[in-house]
Short mmCIF file of C-alpha atoms in Angstrom, two decimals:
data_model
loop_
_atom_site.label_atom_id
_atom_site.label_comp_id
_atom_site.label_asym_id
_atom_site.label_seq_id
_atom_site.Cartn_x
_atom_site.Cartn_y
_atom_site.Cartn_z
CA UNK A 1 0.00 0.00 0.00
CA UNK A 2 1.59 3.30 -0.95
CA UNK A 3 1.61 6.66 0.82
CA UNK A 4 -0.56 9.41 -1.00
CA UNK A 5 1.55 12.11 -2.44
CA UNK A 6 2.89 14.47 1.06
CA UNK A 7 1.52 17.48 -0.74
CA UNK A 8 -0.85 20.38 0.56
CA UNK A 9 -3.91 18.80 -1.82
CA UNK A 10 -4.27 15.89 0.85
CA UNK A 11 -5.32 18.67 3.38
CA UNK A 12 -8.28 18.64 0.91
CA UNK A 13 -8.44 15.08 0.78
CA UNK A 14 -12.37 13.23 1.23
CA UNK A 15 -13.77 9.63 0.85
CA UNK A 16 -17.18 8.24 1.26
CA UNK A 17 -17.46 6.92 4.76
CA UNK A 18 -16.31 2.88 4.75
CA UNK A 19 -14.45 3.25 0.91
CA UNK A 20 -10.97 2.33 2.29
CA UNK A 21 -12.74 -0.42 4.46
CA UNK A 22 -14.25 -1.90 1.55
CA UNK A 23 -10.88 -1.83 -0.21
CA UNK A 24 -9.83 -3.71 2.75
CA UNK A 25 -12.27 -6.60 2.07
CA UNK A 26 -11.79 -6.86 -1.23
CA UNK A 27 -8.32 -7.37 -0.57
CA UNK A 28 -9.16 -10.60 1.16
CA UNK A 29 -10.40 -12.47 -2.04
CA UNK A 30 -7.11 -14.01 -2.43
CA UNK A 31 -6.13 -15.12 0.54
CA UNK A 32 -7.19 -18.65 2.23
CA UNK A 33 -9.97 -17.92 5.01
CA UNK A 34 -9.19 -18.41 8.56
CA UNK A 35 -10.84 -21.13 10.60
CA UNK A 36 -12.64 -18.50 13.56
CA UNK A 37 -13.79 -19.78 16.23
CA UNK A 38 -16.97 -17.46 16.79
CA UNK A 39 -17.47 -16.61 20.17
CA UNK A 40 -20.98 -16.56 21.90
CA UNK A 41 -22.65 -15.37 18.87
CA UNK A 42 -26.20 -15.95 20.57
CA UNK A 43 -27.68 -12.52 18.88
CA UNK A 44 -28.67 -11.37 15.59
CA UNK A 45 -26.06 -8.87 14.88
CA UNK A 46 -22.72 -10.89 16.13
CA UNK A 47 -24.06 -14.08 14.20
CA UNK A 48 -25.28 -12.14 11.35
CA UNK A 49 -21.65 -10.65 11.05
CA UNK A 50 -19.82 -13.97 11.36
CA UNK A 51 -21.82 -15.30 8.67
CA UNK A 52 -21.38 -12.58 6.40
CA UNK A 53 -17.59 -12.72 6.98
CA UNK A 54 -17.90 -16.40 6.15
CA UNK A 55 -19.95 -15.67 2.53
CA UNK A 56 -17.28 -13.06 1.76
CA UNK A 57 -14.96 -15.82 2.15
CA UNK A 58 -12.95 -14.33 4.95
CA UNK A 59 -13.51 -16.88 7.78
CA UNK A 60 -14.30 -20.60 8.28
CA UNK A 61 -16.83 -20.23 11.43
CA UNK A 62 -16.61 -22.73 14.49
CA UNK A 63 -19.49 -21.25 16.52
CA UNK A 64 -19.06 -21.66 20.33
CA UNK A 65 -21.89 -21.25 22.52
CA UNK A 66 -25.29 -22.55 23.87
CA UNK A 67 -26.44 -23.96 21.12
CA UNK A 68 -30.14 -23.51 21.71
CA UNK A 69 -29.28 -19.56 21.65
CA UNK A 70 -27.22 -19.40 18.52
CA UNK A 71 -29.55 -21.39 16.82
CA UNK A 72 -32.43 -19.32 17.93
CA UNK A 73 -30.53 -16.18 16.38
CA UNK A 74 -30.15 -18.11 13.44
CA UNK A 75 -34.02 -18.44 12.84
CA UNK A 76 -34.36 -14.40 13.92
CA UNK A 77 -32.10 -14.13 11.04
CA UNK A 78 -33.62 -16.25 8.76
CA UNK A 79 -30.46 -17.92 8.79
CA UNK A 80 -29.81 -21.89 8.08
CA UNK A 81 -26.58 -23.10 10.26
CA UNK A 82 -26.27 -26.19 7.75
CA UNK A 83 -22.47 -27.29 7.10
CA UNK A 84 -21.15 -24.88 10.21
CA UNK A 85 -19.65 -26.40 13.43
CA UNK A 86 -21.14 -25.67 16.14
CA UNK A 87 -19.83 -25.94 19.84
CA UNK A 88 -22.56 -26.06 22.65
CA UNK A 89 -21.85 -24.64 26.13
CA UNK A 90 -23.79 -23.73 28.86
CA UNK A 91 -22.62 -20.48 28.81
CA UNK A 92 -20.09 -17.17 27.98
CA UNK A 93 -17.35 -17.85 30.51
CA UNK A 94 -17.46 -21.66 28.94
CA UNK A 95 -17.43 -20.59 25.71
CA UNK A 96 -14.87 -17.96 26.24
CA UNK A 97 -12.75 -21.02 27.57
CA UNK A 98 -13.65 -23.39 24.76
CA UNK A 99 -12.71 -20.91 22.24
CA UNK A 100 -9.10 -20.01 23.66
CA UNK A 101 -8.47 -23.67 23.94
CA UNK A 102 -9.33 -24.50 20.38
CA UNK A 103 -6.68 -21.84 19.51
CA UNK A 104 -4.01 -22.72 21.71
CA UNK A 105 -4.29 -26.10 20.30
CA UNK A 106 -3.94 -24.80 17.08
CA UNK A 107 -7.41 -25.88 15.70
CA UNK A 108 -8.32 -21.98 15.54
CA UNK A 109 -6.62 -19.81 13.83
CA UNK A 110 -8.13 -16.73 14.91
CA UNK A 111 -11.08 -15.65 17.28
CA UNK A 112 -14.13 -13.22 17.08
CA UNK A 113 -16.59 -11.72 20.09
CA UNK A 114 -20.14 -12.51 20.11
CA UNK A 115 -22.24 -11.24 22.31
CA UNK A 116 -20.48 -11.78 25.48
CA UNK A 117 -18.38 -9.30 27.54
CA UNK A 118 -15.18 -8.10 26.19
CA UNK A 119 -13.61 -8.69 30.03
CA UNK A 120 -14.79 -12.11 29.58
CA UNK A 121 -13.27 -13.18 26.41
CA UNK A 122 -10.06 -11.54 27.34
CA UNK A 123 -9.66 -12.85 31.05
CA UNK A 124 -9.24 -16.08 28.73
CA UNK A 125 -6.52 -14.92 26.64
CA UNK A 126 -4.67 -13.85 29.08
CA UNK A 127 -4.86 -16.80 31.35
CA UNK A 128 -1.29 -17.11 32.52
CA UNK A 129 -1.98 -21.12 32.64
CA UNK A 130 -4.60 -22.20 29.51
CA UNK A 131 -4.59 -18.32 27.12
CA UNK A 132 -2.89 -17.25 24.32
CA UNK A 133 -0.03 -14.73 25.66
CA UNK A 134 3.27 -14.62 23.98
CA UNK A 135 6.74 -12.87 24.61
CA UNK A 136 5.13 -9.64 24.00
CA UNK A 137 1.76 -8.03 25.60
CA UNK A 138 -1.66 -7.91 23.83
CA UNK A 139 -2.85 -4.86 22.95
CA UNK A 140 -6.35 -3.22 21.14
CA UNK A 141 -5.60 -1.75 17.52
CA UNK A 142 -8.50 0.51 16.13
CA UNK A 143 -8.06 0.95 12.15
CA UNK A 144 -10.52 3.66 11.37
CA UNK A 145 -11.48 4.63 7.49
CA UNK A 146 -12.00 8.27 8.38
CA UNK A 147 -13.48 10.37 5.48
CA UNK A 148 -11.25 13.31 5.80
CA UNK A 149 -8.27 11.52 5.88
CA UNK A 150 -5.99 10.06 2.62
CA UNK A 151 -5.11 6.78 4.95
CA UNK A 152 -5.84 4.22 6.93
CA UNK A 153 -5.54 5.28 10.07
CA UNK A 154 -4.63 3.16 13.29
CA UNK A 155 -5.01 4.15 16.97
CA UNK A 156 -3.97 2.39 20.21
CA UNK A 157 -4.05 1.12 22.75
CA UNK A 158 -7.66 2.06 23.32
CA UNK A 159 -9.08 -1.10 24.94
CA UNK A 160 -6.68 -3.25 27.18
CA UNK A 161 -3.75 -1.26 28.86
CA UNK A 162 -5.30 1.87 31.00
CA UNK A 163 -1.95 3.33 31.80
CA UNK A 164 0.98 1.41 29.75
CA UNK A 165 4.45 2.24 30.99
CA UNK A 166 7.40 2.25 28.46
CA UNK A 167 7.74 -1.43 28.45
CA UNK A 168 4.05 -1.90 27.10
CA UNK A 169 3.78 0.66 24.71
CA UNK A 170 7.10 -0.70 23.48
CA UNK A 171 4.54 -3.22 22.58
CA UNK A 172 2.05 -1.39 21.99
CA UNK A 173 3.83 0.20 19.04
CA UNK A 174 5.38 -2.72 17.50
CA UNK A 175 2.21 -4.56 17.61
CA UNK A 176 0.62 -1.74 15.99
CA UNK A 177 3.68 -1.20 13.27
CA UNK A 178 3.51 -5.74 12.75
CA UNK A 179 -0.37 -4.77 12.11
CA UNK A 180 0.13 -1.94 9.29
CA UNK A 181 2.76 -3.83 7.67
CA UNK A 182 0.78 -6.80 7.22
CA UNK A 183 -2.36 -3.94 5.58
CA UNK A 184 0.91 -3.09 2.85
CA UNK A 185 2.35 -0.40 4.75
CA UNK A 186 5.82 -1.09 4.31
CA UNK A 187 7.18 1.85 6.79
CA UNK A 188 4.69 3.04 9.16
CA UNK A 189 4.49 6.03 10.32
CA UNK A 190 3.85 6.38 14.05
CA UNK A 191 2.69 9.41 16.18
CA UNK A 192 3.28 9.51 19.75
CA UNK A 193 0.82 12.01 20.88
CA UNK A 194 1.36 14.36 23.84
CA UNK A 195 -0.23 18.00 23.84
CA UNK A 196 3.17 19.61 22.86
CA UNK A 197 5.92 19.06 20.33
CA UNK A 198 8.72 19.44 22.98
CA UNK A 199 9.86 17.49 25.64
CA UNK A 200 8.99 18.80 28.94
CA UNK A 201 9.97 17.08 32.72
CA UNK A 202 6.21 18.09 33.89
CA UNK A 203 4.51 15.88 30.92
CA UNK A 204 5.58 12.57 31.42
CA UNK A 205 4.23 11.47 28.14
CA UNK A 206 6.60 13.93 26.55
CA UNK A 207 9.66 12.15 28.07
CA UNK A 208 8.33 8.35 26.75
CA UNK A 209 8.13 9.84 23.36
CA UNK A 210 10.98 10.92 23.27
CA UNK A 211 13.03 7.26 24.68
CA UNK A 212 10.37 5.44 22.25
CA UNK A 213 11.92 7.09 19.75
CA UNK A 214 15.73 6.65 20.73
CA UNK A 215 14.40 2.76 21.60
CA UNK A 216 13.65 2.56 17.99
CA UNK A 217 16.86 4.35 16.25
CA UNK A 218 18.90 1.65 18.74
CA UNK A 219 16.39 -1.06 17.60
CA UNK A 220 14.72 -2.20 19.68
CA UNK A 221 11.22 -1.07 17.59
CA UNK A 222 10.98 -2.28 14.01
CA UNK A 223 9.59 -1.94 10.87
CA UNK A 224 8.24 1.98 11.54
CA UNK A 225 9.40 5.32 11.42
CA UNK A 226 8.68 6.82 14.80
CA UNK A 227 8.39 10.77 16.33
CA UNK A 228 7.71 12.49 19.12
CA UNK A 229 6.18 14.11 21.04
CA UNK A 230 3.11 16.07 18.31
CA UNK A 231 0.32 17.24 19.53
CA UNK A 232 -2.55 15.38 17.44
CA UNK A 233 -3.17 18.23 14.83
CA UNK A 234 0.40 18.15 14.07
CA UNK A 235 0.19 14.24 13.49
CA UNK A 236 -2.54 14.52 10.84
CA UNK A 237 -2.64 17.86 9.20
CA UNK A 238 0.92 18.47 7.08
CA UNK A 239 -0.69 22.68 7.06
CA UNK A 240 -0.41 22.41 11.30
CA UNK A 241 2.91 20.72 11.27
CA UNK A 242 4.12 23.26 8.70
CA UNK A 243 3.08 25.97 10.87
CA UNK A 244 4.72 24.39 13.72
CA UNK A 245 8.00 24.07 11.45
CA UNK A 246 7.77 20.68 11.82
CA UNK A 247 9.24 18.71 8.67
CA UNK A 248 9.82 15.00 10.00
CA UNK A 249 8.66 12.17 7.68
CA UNK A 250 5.80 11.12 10.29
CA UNK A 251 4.43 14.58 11.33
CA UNK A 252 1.08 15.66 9.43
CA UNK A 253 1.15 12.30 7.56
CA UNK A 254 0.72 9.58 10.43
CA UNK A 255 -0.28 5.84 9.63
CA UNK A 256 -0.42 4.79 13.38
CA UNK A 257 -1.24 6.83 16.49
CA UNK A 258 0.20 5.99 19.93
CA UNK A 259 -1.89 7.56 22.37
CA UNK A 260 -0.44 8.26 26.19
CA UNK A 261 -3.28 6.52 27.96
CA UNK A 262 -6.09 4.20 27.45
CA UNK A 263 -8.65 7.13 27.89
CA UNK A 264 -7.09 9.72 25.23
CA UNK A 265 -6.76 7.12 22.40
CA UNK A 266 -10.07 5.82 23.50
CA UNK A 267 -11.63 9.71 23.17
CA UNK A 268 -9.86 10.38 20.06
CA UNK A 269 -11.47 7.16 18.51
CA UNK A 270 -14.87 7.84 19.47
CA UNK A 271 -14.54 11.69 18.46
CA UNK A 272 -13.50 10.30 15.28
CA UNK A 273 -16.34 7.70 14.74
CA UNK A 274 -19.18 10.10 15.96
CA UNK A 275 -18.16 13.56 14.83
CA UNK A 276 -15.89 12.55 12.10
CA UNK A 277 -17.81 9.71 10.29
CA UNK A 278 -14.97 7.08 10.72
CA UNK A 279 -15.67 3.69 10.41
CA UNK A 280 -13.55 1.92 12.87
CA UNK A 281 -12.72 -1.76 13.04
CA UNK A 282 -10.72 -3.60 15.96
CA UNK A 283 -8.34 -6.21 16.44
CA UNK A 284 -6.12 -7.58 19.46
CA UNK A 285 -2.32 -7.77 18.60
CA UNK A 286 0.07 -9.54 20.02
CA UNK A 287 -1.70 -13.14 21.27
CA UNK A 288 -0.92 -16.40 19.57
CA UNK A 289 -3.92 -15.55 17.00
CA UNK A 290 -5.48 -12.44 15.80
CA UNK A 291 -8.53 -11.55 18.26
CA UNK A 292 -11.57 -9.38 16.33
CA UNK A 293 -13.14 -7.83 19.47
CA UNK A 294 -16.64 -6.45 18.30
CA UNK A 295 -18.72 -3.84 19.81
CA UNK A 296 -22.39 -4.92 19.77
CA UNK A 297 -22.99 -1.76 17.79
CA UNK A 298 -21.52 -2.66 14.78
CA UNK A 299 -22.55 -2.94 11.85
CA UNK A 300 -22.12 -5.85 9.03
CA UNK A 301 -19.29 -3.33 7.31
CA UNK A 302 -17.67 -2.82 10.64
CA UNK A 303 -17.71 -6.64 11.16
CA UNK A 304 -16.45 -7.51 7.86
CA UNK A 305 -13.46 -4.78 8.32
CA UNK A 306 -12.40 -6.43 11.78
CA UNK A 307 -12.43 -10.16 9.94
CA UNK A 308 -10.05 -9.33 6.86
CA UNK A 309 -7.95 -7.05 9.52
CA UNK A 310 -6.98 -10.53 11.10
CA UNK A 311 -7.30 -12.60 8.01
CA UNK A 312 -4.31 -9.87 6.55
CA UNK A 313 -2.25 -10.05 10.22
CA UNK A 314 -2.44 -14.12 9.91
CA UNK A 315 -1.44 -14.78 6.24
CA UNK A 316 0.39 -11.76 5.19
CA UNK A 317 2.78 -10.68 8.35
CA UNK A 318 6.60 -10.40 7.02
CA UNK A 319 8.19 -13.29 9.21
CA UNK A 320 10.11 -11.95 11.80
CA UNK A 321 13.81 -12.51 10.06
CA UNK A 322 12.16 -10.64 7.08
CA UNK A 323 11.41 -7.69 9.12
CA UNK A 324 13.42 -4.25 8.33
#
């Protein structure tokens, strides 16, 4: 995927709402579909989505959960469950646990929420014992199509970590950067958002930019070009970082944004989605298999978005060795 020309028209730059999204599914048609292990789909819009991913060709369903429920969303639907496995459990917390086993024994190869609790399909994952964890922290990736703006755009970590220290957002970023890559990005950009451009002792935030970005000129982040501290408008708009003076590759032009807490990237997501028009898919980094975490909100697009965001992490990911 290349970068739009770094000129003043993409200041100009609009997209019908869900276009880049779309672009994103269609992108899927030649890759091989991921056996999913659906989780708790037991209403009409989380089975309706894992079905649709399924037609598209993005998934192979395993549907986990009480299986008079999911079968009575199926009829709601209209919906005929012929040729799909299904899983029957008594319950969320069971099929959360069904679901992470399946994938730690490798018979999954990714996962997507249904209609239970985010907390409880994650307290699964993260099971120090039976989950999915691997050398390096999970974390929440939000890639939002937003109108206004000539890219993808990715934001985290806006779901799991409330107040990362350097370690985790070490993490955080390269999970993020691993995730952009495998979309065609070949060199992310990545913001690391503060309220200023300079690095001040009474904004902590300021001073983690500003080792994340020495931690990734010494290597120990790869695969992205990194700066920071920028405020947000001088992440996305080239005319604010112009005004600012600021001429680094990432400023104005950003591919991933690395929020200082939980609740910031979490606001600036939402402010996005609901005053912005951004469609916004999700996806949990870092685990032994892609995660789609679902709000019940979503719509089918949304749905579809999350499903080839994982189906692109599993089969197109540079191996490790391969990795600039």
């Amino acid at each position: 995927m290349a970068h739009p020309p770094t000129s003043q028209a993409a200041e100009a730059h609009w997209h019908q709402t869900g276009e880049q999204h779309r672009r994103l599914i269609d992108s899927t048609r030649s890759l091989e579909a991921l056996t999913t292990a659906v989780v708790h789909p037991c209403d009409e819009p989380s089975l309706a989505g894992a079905l649709a991913a399924w037609r598209e060709g993005i998934i192979v369903p395993l549907l986990v959960g009480p299986r008079h429920r999911i079968e009575a969303a199926a009829e709601a639907l209209g919906e005929s469950l012929d040729g799909l496995t299904l899983i029957d459990t008594p319950h969320s917390h069971a099929s959360a646990e069904r679901a992470v086993e399946l994938a730690a024994q490798g018979e999954v190869e990714a996962l997507m929420k249904g209609s239970l609790h985010t907390d409880e399909l994650m307290s699964a994952a993260v099971d120090r014992r039976t989950g999915l964890r691997t050398e390096r922290l999970m974390s929440h990736v939000y890639a939002l199509d937003v109108p206004s703006y000539p890219r993808p755009l990715l934001i985290s970590d806006a779901a799991l970590h409330i107040t990362p220290d350097l370690a985790a957002k070490r993490d955080i970023i390269q999970n993020a950067i691993d995730l952009a890559r495998a979309l065609g990005i070949s060199q992310p950009r990545v913001a690391l958002l503060s309220a200023v451009e300079t690095v001040r002792s009474t904004l902590p935030s300021t001073i983690e930019a500003a080792a994340l970005c020495k931690m990734s000129e010494r290597g120990q982040i790869r695969g992205g070009v990194l700066d920071g501290p920028l405020a947000i408008d001088n992440a996305v708009s080239l005319a604010a970082a112009r005004q600012k003076g600021l001429g680094s590759e990432v400023a104005g032009q950003a591919d991933i944004l690395i929020a200082p807490n939980l609740e910031s990237a979490n606001m600036i997501a939402k402010l996005l989605i609901h005053l912005a028009r951004a469609q916004a898919a999700g996806l949990v980094v870092g685990a032994r298999v892609p995660i789609m975490l679902t709000s019940r909100a979503d719509d089918a697009e949304t749905r579809l978005a999350s499903a080839a965001l994982a189906l692109h992490l599993a089969r197109v990911t540079p191996a490790p060795d391969d990795a600039p």
